Tab-separated table of N, CA and C and ligand atoms in Angstrom:
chain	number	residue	atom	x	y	z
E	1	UNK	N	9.833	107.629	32.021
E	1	UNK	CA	9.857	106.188	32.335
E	1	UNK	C	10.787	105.954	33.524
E	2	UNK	N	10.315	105.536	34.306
E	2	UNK	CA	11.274	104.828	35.497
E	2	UNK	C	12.295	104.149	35.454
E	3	UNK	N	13.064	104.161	36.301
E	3	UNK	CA	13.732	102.667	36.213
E	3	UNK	C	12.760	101.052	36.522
E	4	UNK	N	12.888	100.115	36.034
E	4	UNK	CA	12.246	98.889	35.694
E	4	UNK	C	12.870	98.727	37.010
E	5	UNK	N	13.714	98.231	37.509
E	5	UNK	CA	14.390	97.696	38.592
E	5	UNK	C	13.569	98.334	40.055
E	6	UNK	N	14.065	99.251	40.049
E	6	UNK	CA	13.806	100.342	41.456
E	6	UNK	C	12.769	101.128	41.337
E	7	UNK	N	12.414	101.146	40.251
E	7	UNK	CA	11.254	102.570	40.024
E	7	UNK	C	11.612	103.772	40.808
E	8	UNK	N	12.815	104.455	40.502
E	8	UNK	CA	13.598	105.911	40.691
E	8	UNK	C	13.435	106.293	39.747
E	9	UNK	N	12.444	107.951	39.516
E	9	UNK	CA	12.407	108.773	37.955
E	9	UNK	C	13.865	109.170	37.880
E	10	UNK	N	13.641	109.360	36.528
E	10	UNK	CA	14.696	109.920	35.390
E	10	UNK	C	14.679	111.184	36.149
E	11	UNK	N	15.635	112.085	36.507
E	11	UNK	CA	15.887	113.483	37.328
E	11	UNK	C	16.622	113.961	35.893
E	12	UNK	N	16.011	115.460	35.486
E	12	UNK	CA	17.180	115.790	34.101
E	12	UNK	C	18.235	116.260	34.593
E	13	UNK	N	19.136	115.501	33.139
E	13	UNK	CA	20.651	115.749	33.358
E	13	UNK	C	21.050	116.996	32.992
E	14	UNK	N	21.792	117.117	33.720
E	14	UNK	CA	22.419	118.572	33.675
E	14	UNK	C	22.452	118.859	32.900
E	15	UNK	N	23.359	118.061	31.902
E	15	UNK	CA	24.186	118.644	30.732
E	15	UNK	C	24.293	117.688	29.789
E	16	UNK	N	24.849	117.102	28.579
E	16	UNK	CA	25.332	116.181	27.891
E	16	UNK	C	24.379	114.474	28.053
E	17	UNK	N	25.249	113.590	27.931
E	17	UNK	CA	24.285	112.573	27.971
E	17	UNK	C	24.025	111.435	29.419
E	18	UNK	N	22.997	111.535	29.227
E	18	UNK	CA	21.897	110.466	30.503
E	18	UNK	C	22.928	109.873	30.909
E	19	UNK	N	22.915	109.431	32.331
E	19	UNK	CA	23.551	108.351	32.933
E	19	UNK	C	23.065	107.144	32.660
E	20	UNK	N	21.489	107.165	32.675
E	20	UNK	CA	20.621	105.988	32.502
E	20	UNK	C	21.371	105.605	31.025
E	21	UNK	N	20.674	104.250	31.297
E	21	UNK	CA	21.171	103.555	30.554
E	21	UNK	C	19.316	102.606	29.907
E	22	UNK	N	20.211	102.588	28.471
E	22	UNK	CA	18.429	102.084	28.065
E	22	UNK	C	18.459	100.129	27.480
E	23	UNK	N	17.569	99.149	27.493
E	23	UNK	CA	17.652	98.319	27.467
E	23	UNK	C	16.573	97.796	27.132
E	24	UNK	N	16.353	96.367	26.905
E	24	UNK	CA	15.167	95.821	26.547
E	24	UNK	C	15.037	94.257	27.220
E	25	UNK	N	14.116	94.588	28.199
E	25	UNK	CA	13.909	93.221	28.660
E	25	UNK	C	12.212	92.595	28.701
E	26	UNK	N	12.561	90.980	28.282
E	26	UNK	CA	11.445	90.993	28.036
E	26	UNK	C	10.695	91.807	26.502
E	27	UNK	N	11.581	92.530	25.806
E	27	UNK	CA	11.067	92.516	24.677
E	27	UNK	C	10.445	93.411	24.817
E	28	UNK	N	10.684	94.233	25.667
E	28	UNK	CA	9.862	95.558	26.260
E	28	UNK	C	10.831	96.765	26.462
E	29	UNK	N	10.903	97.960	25.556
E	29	UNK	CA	11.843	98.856	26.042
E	29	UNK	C	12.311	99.490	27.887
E	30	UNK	N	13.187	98.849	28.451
E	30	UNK	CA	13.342	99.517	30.002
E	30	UNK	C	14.292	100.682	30.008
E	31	UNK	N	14.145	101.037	31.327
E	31	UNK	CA	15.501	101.895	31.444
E	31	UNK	C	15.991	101.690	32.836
E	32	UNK	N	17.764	102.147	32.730
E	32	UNK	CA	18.259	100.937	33.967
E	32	UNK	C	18.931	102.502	34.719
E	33	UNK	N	18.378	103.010	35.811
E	33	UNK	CA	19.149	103.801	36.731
E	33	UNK	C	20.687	103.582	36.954
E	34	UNK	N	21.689	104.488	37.332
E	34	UNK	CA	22.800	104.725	37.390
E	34	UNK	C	23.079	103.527	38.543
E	35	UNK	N	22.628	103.531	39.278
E	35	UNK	CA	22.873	102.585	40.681
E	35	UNK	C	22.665	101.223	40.261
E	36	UNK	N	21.086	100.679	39.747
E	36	UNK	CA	21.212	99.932	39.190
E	36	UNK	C	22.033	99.192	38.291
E	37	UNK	N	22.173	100.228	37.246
E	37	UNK	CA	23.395	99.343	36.534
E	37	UNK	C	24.664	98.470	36.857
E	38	UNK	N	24.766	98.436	38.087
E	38	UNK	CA	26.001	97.610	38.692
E	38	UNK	C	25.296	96.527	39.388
E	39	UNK	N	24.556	96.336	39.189
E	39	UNK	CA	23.576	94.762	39.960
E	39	UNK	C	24.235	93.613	38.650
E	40	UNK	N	24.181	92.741	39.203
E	40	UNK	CA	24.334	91.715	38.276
E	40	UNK	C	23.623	91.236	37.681
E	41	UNK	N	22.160	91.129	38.603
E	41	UNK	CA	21.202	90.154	38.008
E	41	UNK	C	20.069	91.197	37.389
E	42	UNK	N	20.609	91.983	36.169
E	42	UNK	CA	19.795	93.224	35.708
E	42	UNK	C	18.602	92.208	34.449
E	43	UNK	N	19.270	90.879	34.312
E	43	UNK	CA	18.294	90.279	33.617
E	43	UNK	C	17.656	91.041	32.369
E	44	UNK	N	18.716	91.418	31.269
E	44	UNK	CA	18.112	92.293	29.994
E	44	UNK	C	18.449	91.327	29.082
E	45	UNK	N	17.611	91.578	27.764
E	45	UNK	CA	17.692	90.362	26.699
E	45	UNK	C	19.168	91.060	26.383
E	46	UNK	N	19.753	90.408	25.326
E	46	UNK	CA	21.146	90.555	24.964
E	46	UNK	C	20.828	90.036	23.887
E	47	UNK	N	21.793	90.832	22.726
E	47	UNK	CA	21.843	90.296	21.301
E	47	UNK	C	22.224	89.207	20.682
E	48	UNK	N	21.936	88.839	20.367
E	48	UNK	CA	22.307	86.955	19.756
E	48	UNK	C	23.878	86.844	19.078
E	49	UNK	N	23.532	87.987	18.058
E	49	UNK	CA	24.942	88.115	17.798
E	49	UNK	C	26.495	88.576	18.118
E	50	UNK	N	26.004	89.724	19.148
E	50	UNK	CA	27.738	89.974	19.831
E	50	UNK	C	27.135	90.328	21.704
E	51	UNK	N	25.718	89.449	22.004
E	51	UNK	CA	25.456	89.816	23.353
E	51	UNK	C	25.816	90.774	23.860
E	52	UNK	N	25.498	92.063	23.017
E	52	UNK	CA	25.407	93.277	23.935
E	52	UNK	C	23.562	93.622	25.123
E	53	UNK	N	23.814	94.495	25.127
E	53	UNK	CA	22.208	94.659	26.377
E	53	UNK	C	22.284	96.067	25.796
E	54	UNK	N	23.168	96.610	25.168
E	54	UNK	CA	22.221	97.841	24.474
E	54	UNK	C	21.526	98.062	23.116
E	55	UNK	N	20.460	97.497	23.508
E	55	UNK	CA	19.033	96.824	22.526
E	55	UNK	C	18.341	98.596	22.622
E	56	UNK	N	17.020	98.488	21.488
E	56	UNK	CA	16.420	99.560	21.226
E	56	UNK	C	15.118	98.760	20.935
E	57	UNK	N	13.793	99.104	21.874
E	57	UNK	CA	12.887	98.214	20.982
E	57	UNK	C	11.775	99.221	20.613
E	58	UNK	N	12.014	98.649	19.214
E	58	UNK	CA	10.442	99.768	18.814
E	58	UNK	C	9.911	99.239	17.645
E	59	UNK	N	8.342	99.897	17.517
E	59	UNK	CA	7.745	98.912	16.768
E	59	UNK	C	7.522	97.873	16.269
E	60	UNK	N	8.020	96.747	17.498
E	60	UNK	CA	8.041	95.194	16.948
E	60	UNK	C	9.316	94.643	16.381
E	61	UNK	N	10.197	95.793	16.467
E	61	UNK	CA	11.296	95.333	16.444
E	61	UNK	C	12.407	95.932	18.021
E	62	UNK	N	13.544	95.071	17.632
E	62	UNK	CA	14.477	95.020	18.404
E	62	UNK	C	15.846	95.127	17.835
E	63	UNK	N	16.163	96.475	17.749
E	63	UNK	CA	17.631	96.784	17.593
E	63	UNK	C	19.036	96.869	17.898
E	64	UNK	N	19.770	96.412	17.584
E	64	UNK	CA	21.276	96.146	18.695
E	64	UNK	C	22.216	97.579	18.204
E	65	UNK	N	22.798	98.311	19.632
E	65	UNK	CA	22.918	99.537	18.950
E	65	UNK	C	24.668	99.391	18.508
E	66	UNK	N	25.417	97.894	19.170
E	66	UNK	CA	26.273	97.991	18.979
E	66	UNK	C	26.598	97.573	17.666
E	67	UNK	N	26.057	96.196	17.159
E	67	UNK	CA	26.299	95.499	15.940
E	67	UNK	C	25.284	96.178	15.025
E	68	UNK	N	24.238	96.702	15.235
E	68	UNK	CA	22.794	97.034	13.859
E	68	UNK	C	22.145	96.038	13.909
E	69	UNK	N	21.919	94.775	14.588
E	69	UNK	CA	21.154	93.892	14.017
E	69	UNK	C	19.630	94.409	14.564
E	70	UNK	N	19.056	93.589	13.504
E	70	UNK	CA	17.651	94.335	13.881
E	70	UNK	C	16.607	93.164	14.058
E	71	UNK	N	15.894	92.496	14.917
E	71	UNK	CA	15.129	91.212	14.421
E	71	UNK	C	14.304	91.640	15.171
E	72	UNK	N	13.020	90.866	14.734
E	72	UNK	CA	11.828	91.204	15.445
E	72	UNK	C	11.133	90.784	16.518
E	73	UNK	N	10.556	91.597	17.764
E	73	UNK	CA	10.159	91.454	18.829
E	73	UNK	C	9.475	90.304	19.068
E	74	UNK	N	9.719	89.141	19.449
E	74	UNK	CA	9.213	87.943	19.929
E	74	UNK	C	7.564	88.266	20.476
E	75	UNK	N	7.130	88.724	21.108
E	75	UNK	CA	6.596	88.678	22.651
E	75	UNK	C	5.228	89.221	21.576
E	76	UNK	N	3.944	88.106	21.295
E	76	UNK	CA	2.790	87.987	20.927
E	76	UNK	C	2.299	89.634	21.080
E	77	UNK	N	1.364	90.400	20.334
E	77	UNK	CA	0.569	91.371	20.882
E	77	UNK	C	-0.802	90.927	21.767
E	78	UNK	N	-1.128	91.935	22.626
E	78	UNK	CA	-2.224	91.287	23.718
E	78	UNK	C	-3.104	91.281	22.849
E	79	UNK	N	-4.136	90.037	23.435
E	79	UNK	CA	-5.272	89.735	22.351
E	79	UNK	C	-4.829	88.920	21.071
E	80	UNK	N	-3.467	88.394	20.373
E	80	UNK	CA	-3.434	88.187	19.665
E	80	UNK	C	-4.154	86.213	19.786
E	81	UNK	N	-4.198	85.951	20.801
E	81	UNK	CA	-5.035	84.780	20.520
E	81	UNK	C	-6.029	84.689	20.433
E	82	UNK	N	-6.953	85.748	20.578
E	82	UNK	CA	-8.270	85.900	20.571
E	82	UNK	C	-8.398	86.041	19.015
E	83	UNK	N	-7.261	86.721	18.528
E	83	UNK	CA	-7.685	87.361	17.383
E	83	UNK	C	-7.394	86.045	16.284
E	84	UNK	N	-6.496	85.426	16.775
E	84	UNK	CA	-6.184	84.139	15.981
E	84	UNK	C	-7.613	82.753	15.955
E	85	UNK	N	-8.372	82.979	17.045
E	85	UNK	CA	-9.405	82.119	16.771
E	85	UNK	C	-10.368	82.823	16.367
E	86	UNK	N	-10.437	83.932	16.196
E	86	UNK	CA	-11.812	84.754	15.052
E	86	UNK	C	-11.179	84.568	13.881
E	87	UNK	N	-9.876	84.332	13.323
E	87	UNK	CA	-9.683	84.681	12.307
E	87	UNK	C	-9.862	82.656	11.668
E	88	UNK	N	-9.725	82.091	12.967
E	88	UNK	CA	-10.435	80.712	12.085
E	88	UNK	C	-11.863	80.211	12.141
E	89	UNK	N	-12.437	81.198	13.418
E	89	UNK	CA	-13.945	80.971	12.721
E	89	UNK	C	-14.220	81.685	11.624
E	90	UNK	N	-13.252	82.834	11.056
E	90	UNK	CA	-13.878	83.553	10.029
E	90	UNK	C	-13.522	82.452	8.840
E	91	UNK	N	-12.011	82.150	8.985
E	91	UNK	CA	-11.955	81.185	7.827
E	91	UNK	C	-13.092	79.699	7.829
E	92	UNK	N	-13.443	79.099	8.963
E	92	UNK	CA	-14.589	77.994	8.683
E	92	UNK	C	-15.737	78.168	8.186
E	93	UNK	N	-16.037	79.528	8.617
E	93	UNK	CA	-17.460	80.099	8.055
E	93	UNK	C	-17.471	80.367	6.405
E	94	UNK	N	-15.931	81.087	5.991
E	94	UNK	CA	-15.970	81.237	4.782
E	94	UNK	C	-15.749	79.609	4.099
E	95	UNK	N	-15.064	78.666	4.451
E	95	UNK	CA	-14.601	77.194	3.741
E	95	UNK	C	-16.470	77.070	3.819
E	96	UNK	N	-17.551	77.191	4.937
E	96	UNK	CA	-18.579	76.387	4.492
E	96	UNK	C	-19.224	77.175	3.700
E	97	UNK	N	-18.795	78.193	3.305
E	97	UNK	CA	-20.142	79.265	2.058
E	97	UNK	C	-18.922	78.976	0.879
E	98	UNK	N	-18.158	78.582	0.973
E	98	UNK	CA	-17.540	78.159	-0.415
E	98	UNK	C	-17.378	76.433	-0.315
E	99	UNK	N	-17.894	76.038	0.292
E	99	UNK	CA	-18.295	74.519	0.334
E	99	UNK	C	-16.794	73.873	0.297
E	100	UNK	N	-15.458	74.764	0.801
E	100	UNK	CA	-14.899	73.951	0.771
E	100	UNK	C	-14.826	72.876	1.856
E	101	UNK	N	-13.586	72.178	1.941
E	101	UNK	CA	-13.224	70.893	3.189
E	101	UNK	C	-12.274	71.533	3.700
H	1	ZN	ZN1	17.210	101.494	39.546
H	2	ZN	ZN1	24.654	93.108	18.501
């Protein structure tokens, strides 16, 4: 994965741990290059509860790695409005074969 910012690949680290730095913006797992990380306007969600930016997002959720909080990923799945008006023509079709109102 790139950096989100610059789009510079991940080069492996020598030794021990990544410079990169990992984040979630937009509700979308990013990753923030070494250079990058000193911009100001890196624009990453931040935790509600102790506003950190080192978030983890996976499977619909969103993890804070400093506090644990864990709440779930805002940001609709694609298609989910499509899928929300089949699922009320399915329910009108079923209310008129069960005659309900
Ligand atoms: Zn970068
Ligand atoms: Zn937190």
């Amino acid at each position: 994965m790139p950096c989100y910012r610059c789009g510079a690949r991940q080069t492996d680290p020598v030794r021990g741990a990544s410079p990169w730095k990992r984040g979630v913006r937009h509700e979308a797992q990013v990753l923030v290059c070494p250079d990058c990380q000193r911009a100001q306007d890196l624009d990453l969600d931040t935790c509600p509860t102790c506003a950190s930016t080192a978030l983890i997002c996976r499977l619909g959720e969103v993890e804070c790695r400093s506090c644990g909080l864990v709440r779930l990923a805002q940001a609709p799945s694609p298609g989910s409005p499509d899928l929300s008006g089949l699922a009320a023509e399915v329910e009108a079709a079923l209310n008129r074969v069960l005659g309900r109102k």
